[in-house]
Structure formats: structure tokens, C-alpha cells
CSV table of C-alpha atoms in Angstrom, one decimal:
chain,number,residue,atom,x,y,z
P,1,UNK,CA,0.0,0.0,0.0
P,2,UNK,CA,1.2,3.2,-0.8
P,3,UNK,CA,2.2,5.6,2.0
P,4,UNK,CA,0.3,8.9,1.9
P,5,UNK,CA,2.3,11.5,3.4
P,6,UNK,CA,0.8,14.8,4.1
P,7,UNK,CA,2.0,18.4,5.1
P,8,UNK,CA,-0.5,20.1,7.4
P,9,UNK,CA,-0.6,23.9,7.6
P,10,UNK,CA,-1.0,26.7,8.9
P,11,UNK,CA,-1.5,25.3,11.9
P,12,UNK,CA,2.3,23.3,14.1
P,13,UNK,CA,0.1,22.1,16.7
P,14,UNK,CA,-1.5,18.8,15.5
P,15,UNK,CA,-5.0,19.2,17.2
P,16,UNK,CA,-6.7,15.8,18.5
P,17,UNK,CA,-9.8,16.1,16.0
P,18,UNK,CA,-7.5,17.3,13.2
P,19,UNK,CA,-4.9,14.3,13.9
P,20,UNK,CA,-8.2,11.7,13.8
P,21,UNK,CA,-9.5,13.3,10.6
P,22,UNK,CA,-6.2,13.1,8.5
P,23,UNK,CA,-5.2,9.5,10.1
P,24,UNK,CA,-8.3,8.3,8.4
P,25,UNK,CA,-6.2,9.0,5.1
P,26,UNK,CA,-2.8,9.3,5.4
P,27,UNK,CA,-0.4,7.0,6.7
P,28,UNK,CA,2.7,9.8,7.7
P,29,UNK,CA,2.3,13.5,8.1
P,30,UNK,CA,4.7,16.6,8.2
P,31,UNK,CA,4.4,19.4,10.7
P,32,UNK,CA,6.8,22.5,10.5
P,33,UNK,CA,7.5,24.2,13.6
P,34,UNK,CA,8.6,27.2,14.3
P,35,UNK,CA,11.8,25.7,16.8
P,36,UNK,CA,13.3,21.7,16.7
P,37,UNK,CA,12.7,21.4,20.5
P,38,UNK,CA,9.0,20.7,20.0
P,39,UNK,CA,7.5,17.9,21.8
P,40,UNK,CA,4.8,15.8,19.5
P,41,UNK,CA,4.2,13.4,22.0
P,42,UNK,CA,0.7,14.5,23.5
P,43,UNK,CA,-1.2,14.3,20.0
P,44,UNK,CA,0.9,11.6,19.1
P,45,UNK,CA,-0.8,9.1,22.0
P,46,UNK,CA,-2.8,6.4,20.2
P,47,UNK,CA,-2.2,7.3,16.9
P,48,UNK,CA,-0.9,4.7,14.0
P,49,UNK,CA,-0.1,7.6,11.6
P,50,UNK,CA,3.5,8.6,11.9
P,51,UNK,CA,4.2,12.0,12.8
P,52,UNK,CA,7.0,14.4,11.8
P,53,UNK,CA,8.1,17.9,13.3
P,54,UNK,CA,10.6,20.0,10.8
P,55,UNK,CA,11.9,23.1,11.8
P,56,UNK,CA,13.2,24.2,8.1
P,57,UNK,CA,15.6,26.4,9.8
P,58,UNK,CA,16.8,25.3,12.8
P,59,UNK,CA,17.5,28.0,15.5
P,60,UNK,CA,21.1,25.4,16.7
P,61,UNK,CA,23.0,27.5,19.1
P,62,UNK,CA,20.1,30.5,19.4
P,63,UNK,CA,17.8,27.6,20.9
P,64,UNK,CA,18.4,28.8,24.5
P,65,UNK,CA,18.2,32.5,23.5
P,66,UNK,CA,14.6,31.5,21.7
P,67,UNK,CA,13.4,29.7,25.0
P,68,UNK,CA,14.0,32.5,27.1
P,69,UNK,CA,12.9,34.9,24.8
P,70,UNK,CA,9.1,33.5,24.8
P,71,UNK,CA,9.6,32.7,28.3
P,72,UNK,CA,10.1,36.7,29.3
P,73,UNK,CA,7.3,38.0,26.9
P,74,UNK,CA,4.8,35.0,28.7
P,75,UNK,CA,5.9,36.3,31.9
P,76,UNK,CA,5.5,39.7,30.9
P,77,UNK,CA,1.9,39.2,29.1
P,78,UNK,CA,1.3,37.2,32.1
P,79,UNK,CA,1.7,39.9,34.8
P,80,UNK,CA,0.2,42.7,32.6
P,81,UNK,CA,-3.0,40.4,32.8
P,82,UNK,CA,-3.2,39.5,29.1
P,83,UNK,CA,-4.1,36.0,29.7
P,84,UNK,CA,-3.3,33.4,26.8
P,85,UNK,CA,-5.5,34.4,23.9
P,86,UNK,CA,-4.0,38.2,23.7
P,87,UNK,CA,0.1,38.0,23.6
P,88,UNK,CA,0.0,36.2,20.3
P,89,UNK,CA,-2.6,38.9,18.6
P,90,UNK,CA,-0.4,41.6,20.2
P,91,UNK,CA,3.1,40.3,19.6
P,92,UNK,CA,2.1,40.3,15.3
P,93,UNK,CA,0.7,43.6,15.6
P,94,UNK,CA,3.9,45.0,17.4
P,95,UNK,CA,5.9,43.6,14.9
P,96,UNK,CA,3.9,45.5,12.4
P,97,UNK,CA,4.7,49.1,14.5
P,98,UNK,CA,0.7,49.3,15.6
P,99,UNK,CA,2.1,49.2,19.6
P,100,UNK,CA,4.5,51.3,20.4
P,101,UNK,CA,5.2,50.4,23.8
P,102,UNK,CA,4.8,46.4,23.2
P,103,UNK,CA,7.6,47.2,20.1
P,104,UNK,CA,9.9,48.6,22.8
P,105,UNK,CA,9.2,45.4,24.9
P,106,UNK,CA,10.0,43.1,22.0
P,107,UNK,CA,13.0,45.3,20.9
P,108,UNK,CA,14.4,45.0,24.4
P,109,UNK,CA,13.5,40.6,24.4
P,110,UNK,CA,15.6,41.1,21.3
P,111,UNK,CA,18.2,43.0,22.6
P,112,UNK,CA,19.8,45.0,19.8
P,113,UNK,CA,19.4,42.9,16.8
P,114,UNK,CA,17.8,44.2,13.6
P,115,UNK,CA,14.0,43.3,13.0
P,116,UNK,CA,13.7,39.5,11.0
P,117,UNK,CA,10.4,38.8,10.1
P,118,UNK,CA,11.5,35.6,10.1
P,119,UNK,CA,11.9,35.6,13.8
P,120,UNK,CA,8.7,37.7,14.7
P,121,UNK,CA,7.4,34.7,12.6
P,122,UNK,CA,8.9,31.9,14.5
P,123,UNK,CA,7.7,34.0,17.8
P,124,UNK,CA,3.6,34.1,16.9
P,125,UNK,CA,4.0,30.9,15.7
P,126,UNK,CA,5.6,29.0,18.8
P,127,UNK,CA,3.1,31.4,21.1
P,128,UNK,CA,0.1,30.2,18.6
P,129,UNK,CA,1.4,26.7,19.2
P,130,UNK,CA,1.1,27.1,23.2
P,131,UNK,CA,-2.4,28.4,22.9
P,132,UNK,CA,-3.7,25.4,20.4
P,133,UNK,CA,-2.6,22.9,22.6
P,134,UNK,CA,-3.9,24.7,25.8
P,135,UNK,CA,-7.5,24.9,23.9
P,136,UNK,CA,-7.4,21.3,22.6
P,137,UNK,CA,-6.2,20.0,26.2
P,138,UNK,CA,-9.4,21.4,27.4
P,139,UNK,CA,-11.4,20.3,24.8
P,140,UNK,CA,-10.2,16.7,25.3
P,141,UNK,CA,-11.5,17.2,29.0
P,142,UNK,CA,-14.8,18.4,28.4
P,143,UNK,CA,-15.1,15.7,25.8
P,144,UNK,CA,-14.0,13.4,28.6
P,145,UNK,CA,-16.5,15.0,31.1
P,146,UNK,CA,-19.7,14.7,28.6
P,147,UNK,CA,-18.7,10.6,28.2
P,148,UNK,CA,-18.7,10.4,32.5
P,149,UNK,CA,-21.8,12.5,32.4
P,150,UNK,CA,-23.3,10.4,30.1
P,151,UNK,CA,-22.5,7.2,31.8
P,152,UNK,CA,-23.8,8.5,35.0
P,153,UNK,CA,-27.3,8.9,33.5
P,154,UNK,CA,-27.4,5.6,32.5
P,155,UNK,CA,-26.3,4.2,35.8
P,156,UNK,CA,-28.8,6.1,37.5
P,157,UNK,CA,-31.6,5.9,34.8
P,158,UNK,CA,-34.6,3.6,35.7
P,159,UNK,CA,-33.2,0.5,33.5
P,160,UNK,CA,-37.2,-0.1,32.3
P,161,UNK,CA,-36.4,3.3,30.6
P,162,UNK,CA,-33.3,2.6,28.8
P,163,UNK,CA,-33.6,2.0,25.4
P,164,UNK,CA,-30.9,0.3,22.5
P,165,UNK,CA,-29.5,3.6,21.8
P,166,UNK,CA,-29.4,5.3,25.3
P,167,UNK,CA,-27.6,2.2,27.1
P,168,UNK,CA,-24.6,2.7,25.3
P,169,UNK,CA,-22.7,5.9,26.1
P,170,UNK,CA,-20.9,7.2,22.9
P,171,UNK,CA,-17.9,9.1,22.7
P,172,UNK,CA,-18.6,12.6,21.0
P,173,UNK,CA,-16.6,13.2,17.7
P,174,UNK,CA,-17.1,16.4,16.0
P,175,UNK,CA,-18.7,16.8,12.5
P,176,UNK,CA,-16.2,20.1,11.6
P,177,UNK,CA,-12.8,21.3,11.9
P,178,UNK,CA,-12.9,24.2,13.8
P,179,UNK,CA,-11.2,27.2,12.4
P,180,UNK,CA,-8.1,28.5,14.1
P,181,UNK,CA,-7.5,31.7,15.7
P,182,UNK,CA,-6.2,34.5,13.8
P,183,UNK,CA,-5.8,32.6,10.4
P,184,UNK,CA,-4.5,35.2,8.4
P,185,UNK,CA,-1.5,35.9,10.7
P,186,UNK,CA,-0.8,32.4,10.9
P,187,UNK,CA,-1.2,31.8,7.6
P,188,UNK,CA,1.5,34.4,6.6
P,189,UNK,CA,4.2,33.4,10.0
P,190,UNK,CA,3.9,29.9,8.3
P,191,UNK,CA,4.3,30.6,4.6
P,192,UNK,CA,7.6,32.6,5.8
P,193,UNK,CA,8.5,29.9,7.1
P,194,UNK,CA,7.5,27.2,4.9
P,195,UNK,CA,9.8,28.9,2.0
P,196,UNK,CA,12.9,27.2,4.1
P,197,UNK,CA,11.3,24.0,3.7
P,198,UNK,CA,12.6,22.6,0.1
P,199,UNK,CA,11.1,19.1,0.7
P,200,UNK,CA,8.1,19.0,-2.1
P,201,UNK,CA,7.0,15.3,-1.2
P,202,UNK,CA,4.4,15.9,1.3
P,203,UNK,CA,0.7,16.8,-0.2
P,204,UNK,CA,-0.3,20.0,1.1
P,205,UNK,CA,-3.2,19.8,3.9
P,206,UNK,CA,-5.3,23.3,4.6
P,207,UNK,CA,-6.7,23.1,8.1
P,208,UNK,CA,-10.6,24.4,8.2
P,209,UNK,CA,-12.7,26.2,5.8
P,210,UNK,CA,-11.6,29.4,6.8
P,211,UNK,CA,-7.8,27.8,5.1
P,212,UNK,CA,-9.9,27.1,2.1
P,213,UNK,CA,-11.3,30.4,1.3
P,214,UNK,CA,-8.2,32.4,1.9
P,215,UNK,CA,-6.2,30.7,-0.3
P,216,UNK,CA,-9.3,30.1,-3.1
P,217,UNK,CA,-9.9,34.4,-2.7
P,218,UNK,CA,-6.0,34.2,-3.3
P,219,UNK,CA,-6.0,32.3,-6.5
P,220,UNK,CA,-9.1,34.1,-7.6
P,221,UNK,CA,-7.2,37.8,-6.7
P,222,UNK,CA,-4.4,36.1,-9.4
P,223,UNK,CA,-6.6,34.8,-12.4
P,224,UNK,CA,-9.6,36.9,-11.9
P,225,UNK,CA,-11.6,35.5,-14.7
P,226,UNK,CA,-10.5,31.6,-13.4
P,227,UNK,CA,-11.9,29.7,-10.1
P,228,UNK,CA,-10.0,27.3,-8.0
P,229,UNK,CA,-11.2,23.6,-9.0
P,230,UNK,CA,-13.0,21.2,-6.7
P,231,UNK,CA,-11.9,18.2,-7.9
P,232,UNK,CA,-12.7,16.0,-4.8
P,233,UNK,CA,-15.1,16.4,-1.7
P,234,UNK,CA,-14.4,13.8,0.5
P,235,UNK,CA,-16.8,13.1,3.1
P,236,UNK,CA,-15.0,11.5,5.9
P,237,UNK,CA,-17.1,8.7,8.1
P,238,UNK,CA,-18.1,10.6,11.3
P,239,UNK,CA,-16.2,7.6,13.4
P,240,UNK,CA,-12.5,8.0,13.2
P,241,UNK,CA,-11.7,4.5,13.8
P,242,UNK,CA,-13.2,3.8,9.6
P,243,UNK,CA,-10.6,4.2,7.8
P,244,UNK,CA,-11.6,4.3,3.6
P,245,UNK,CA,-7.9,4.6,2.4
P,246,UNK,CA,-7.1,1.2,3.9
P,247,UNK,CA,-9.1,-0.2,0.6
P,248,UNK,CA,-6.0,-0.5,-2.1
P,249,UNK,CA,-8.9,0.8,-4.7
P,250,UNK,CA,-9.3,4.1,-3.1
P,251,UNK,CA,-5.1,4.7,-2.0
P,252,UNK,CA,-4.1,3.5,-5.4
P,253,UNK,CA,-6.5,6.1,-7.0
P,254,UNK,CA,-5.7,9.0,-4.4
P,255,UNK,CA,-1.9,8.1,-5.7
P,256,UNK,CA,-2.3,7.8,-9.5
P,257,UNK,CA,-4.4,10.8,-9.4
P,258,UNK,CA,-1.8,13.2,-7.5
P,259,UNK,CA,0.9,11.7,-9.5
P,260,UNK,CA,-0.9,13.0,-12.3
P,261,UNK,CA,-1.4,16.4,-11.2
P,262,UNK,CA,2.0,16.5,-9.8
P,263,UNK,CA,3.1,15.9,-13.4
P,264,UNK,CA,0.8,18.3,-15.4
P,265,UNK,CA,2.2,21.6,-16.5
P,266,UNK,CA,-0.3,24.5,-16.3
P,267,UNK,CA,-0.3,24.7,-20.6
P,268,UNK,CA,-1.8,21.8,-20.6
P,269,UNK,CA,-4.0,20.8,-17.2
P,270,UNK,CA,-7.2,22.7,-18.8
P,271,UNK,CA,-6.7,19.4,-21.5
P,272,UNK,CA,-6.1,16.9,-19.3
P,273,UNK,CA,-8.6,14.4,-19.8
P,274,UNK,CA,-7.2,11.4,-17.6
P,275,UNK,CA,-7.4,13.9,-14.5
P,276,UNK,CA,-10.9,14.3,-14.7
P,277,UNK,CA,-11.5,10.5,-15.3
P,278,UNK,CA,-8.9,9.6,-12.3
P,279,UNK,CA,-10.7,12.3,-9.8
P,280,UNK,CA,-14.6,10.7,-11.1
P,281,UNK,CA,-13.3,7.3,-10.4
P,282,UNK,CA,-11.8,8.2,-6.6
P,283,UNK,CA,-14.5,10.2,-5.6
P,284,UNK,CA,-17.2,7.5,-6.9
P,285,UNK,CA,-15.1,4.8,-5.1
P,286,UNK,CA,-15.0,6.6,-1.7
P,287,UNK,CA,-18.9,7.1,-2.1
P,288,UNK,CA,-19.7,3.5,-2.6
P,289,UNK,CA,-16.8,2.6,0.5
P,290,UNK,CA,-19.0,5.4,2.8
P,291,UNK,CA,-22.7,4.6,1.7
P,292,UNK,CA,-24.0,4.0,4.9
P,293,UNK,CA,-21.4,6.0,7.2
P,294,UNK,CA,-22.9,8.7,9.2
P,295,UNK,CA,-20.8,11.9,7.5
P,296,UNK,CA,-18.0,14.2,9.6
P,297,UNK,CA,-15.8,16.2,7.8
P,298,UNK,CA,-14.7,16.9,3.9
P,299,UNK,CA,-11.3,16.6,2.8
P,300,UNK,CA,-11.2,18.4,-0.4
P,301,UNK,CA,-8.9,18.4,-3.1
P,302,UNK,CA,-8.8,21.5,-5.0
P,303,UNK,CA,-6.2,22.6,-8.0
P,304,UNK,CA,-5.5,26.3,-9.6
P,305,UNK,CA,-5.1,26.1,-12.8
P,306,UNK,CA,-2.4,28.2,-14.6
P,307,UNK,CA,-0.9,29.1,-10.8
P,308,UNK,CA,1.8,27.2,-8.8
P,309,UNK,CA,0.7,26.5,-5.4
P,310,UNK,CA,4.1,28.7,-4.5
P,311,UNK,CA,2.4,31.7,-5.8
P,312,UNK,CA,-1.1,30.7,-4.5
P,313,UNK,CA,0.4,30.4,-1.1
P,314,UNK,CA,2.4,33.1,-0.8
P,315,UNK,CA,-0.5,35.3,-2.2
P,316,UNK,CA,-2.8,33.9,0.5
P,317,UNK,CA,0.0,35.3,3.0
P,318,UNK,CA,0.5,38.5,1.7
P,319,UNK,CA,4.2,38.2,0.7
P,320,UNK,CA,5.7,38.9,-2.3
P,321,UNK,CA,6.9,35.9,-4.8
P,322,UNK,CA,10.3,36.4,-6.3
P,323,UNK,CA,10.4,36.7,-10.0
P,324,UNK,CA,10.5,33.5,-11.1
P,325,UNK,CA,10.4,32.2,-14.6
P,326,UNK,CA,7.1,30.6,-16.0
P,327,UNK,CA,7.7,28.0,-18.9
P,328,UNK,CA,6.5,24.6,-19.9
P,329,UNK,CA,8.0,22.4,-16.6
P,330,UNK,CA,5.9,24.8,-14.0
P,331,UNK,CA,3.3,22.5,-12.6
P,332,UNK,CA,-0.3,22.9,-11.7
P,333,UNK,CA,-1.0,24.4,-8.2
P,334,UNK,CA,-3.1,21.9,-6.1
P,335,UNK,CA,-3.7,21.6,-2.1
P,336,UNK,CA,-6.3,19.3,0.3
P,337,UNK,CA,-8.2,20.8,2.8
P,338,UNK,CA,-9.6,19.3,6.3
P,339,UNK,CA,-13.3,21.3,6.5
């Protein structure tokens, strides 16, 4: 079987409804953080999908600087009363010059060194990080608490009153990938970041509609008389422990079909005939494996024609592409999204 190895972004935190969703799929997936000291091991409890952190450029013998860097601004946001949802917002935005007196804070964290917006990235990204797994470790709990609360009914229910359906408790899965916070910031830290990153085997995975429709207005901002392509809507079974790639029908076609994009130039994808036929023949094979599932999320599969997902992406961020270019080898821009 052929291993499907994903890239999931914007997002470095793998978040436990996220990690079920893309499991159900792929068999590896890539994460790129903003620092290599990150620790995978909470979301990585349980799961048979491996799981990769890559920091595209390493921080080496700044590591300890880095660490005590977000370790001064946390205590700082911390006694100023920020709480944990504000000193990623505010950090970006004194980057940017809109604070002057949190600009003077970061310039002192700094010490004297000259702004690197590859830095400020790596800063609202491994803050952002904190704050996902902070919100998905009390997720997990209240998912946790519903299940006990659910089981104490039963126990105390008159058992002339239980029925098939209410005598066994079910663990709550969500239907939706919830957006993340501040996408748009994220979205840019991580492209900046991303540009280090010179691996181009992993397939692309957009985390939440929100993901979608910034990078789709992107595309649509760059060939305004084109739209993106939907070339698959996968409807993923609401229980994470089905797993439709495991048939060799539908991970041979999700293969043969990327392969195929992978290797079409944007001259002549608008012709490509055995796209279209590999995409009807995946997406008619996943609905006949899923007939009877109860639905949860989509994973998408969207292309741009005439774009390459580099100038898609970047676009998305708000950064400027390099002039770079454009002749017959450039290949079709394409990305999945988790929705």
C-alpha cells in the first residue's frame, strides 16, 4: 500500500480532532515548527499515523536565547493580565509598528538585533502553538467529562427506561474542523517559514474552511476570470476508527491521481482528460466505500489552474513571490483541505 504523506498547515500544533481526521487517510504527516525542540508526544498518544516535526531552519545554538525569549514576553503578558489568547494577537501587531510600547518590549526581548520577520514569525508561531494545545487540552477534557456525564445517567436511569440507543454511552466526535485563531497571521508566520522548507514530497493539507477560502480568494485575486477547482469532496465517516484509504482501490487512485497532477504543466492541465477521469473514479469509489457512514468532515482536493501552489500560497499570505520564470516544466498548483 502506498504511504500517503501529508504536510498540514498553517497550523504546528496537531489538534486531537485534526490528527483523527487526517489518520483516516494518510499514513505519515509533516508538521513545520517554528523551533526543533518541539515535543509531538501528547497528540501523538494512540495514533498509528507517523508523525513528523521539521523546523526548516533550525535555531542550533540561538535555541536557548529562543526559549527564554518567549519565556520573558509570557511572563510579561502574564503579569500585565493578558491572559493566553491576547500575547500572540499583540506580539504580530507589534511587529507591524501598531504598539508602540509592546515594540519597545520586543526590541528589548531582542536586545539589539535588527527586525527579522522571520523571527517575529517563528515568535507568533511557537506562542500560537502554546495556545492550540492549551484549547485542545481542554477540549479533550470536556469531551471526557460529557462521556462520564453520560454514563452517570445511565447508571442512574430507571433500567425499564433505557432503550438500545441510550444504554450505550458514545464518545462525542465532531462533524467540523474548527477554524483556528487569527488565520491570516498564521497563515502568513507559516508561509515565511514554509519557503525554508525545500522538501516537495508531502501533499499539502489546509486546516478548516476558513484555510480554504483564503487561499481560493488568493487564487481568484491572481486569475480573476478563473476559479480554483474542486476536484474531490471527500466526506469523511463521522467515526475515526473507519478508515476508507485502507481499501487498495481508493489509495491506489488518491496516488495515481496526484501523481498525475503532480506531473501536469499549467499549458496543458485545462486538457487533461485522464485527470478528470482519475478524480470521477476516486471520488465515486470513496462514495460506494461510505454509503452507509454517518458523514463528519470533507477533505477536499482542490487545484489552480495556470498558478503554482508557491504563488497561490504566498498570495494567501501576503508576501511577495520572487520573479521567477514561467515555462512549460511549471506544474499545476493543487492543495487538500480538512473542512
Amino acid at each position: 500500500m502506498n504511504i500517503l504523506h501529508g504536510l498540514l498547515y498553517p497550523a504546528s500544533y496537531l489538534r486531537r480532532n485534526t490528527m483523527l481526521r487526517i489518520e483516516q487517510v494518510f499514513s505519515k504527516l509533516t508538521l513545520l515548527v517554528p523551533t526543533e525542540d518541539i515535543n509531538l508526544s501528547p497528540p501523538s498518544i494512540g495514533c498509528s499515523m507517523e508523525i513528523e516535526a521539521t523546523a526548516p531552519a533550525p535555531l542550533g545554538d540561538r535555541l536557548g536565547w529562543f526559549t527564554d525569549l518567549i519565556s520573558n514576553w509570557k511572563s510579561w503578558a502574564e503579569e500585565m493580565g493578558l491572559g493566553e489568547k491576547i500575547p500572540a494577537y499583540t506580539l504580530i501587531h507589534a511587529a507591524e509598528g501598531e504598539e508602540e510600547s509592546l515594540q519597545e518590549i520586543l526590541n528589548t526581548l531582542r536586545g539589539t538585533e535588527v527586525p527579522d520577520p522571520l523571527l517575529d514569525a517563528r515568535i507568533f508561531l511557537r506562542l500560537s502553538l502554546d495556545l492550540d494545545r492549551r484549547n485542545d487540552e481542554l477540549q479533550t477534557d470536556l469531551d471526557e467529562m460529557a462521556v462520564h456525564e453520560d454514563k452517570l445517567k445511565s447508571i442512574l436511569q430507571d433500567p425499564g427506561e433505557l432503550t438500545g440507543s441510550q444504554s450505550a454511552p458514545k464518545v462525542p466526535h465532531s462533524p467540523i474542523i474548527e477554524p483556528l485563531l487569527m488565520v491570516k497571521e498564521r497563515l502568513r508566520a507559516w508561509a515565511l517559514l514554509w519557503q525554508k522548507y525545500t522538501d516537495q514530497g508531502p501533499w499539502p493539507i489546509g486546516e478548516s474552511i476558513t484555510v480554504k477560502d483564503l487561499v481560493d480568494e488568493a487564487y481568484e485575486a491572481l486569475q480573476p476570470r478563473e476559479a480554483p477547482v474542486d476536484l474531490l469532496n471527500l466526506v469523511l465517516p463521522l467515526d475515526p476508527n473507519i478508515k476508507p484509504v485502507e481499501s487498495d482501490q481508493i489509495n491506489n487512485g488518491l496516488t495515481s491521481l496526484i501523481n498525475a497532477i503532480s506531473n501536469t504543466t499549467i499549458q496543458n492541465m485545462k486538457e487533461d482528460r485522464e485527470i478528470q477521469e482519475l478524480s470521477k473514479d476516486v471520488q465515486e469509489s470513496w462514495n460506494k466505500a461510505n454509503r452507509n457512514q454517518i458523514p463528519g468532515p470533507t477533505l477536499n482536493l482542490t487545484i489552480y489552474p495556470e498558478r503554482t501552489w508557491k504563488e497561490v500560497l504566498l498570495k494567501a499570505a501576503g508576501l511577495e513571490l520572487e520573479e521567477e520564470g514561467q515555462d512549460s516544466t511549471t506544474t499545476t498548483g493543487w492543495s487538500f483541505f480538512l473542512c
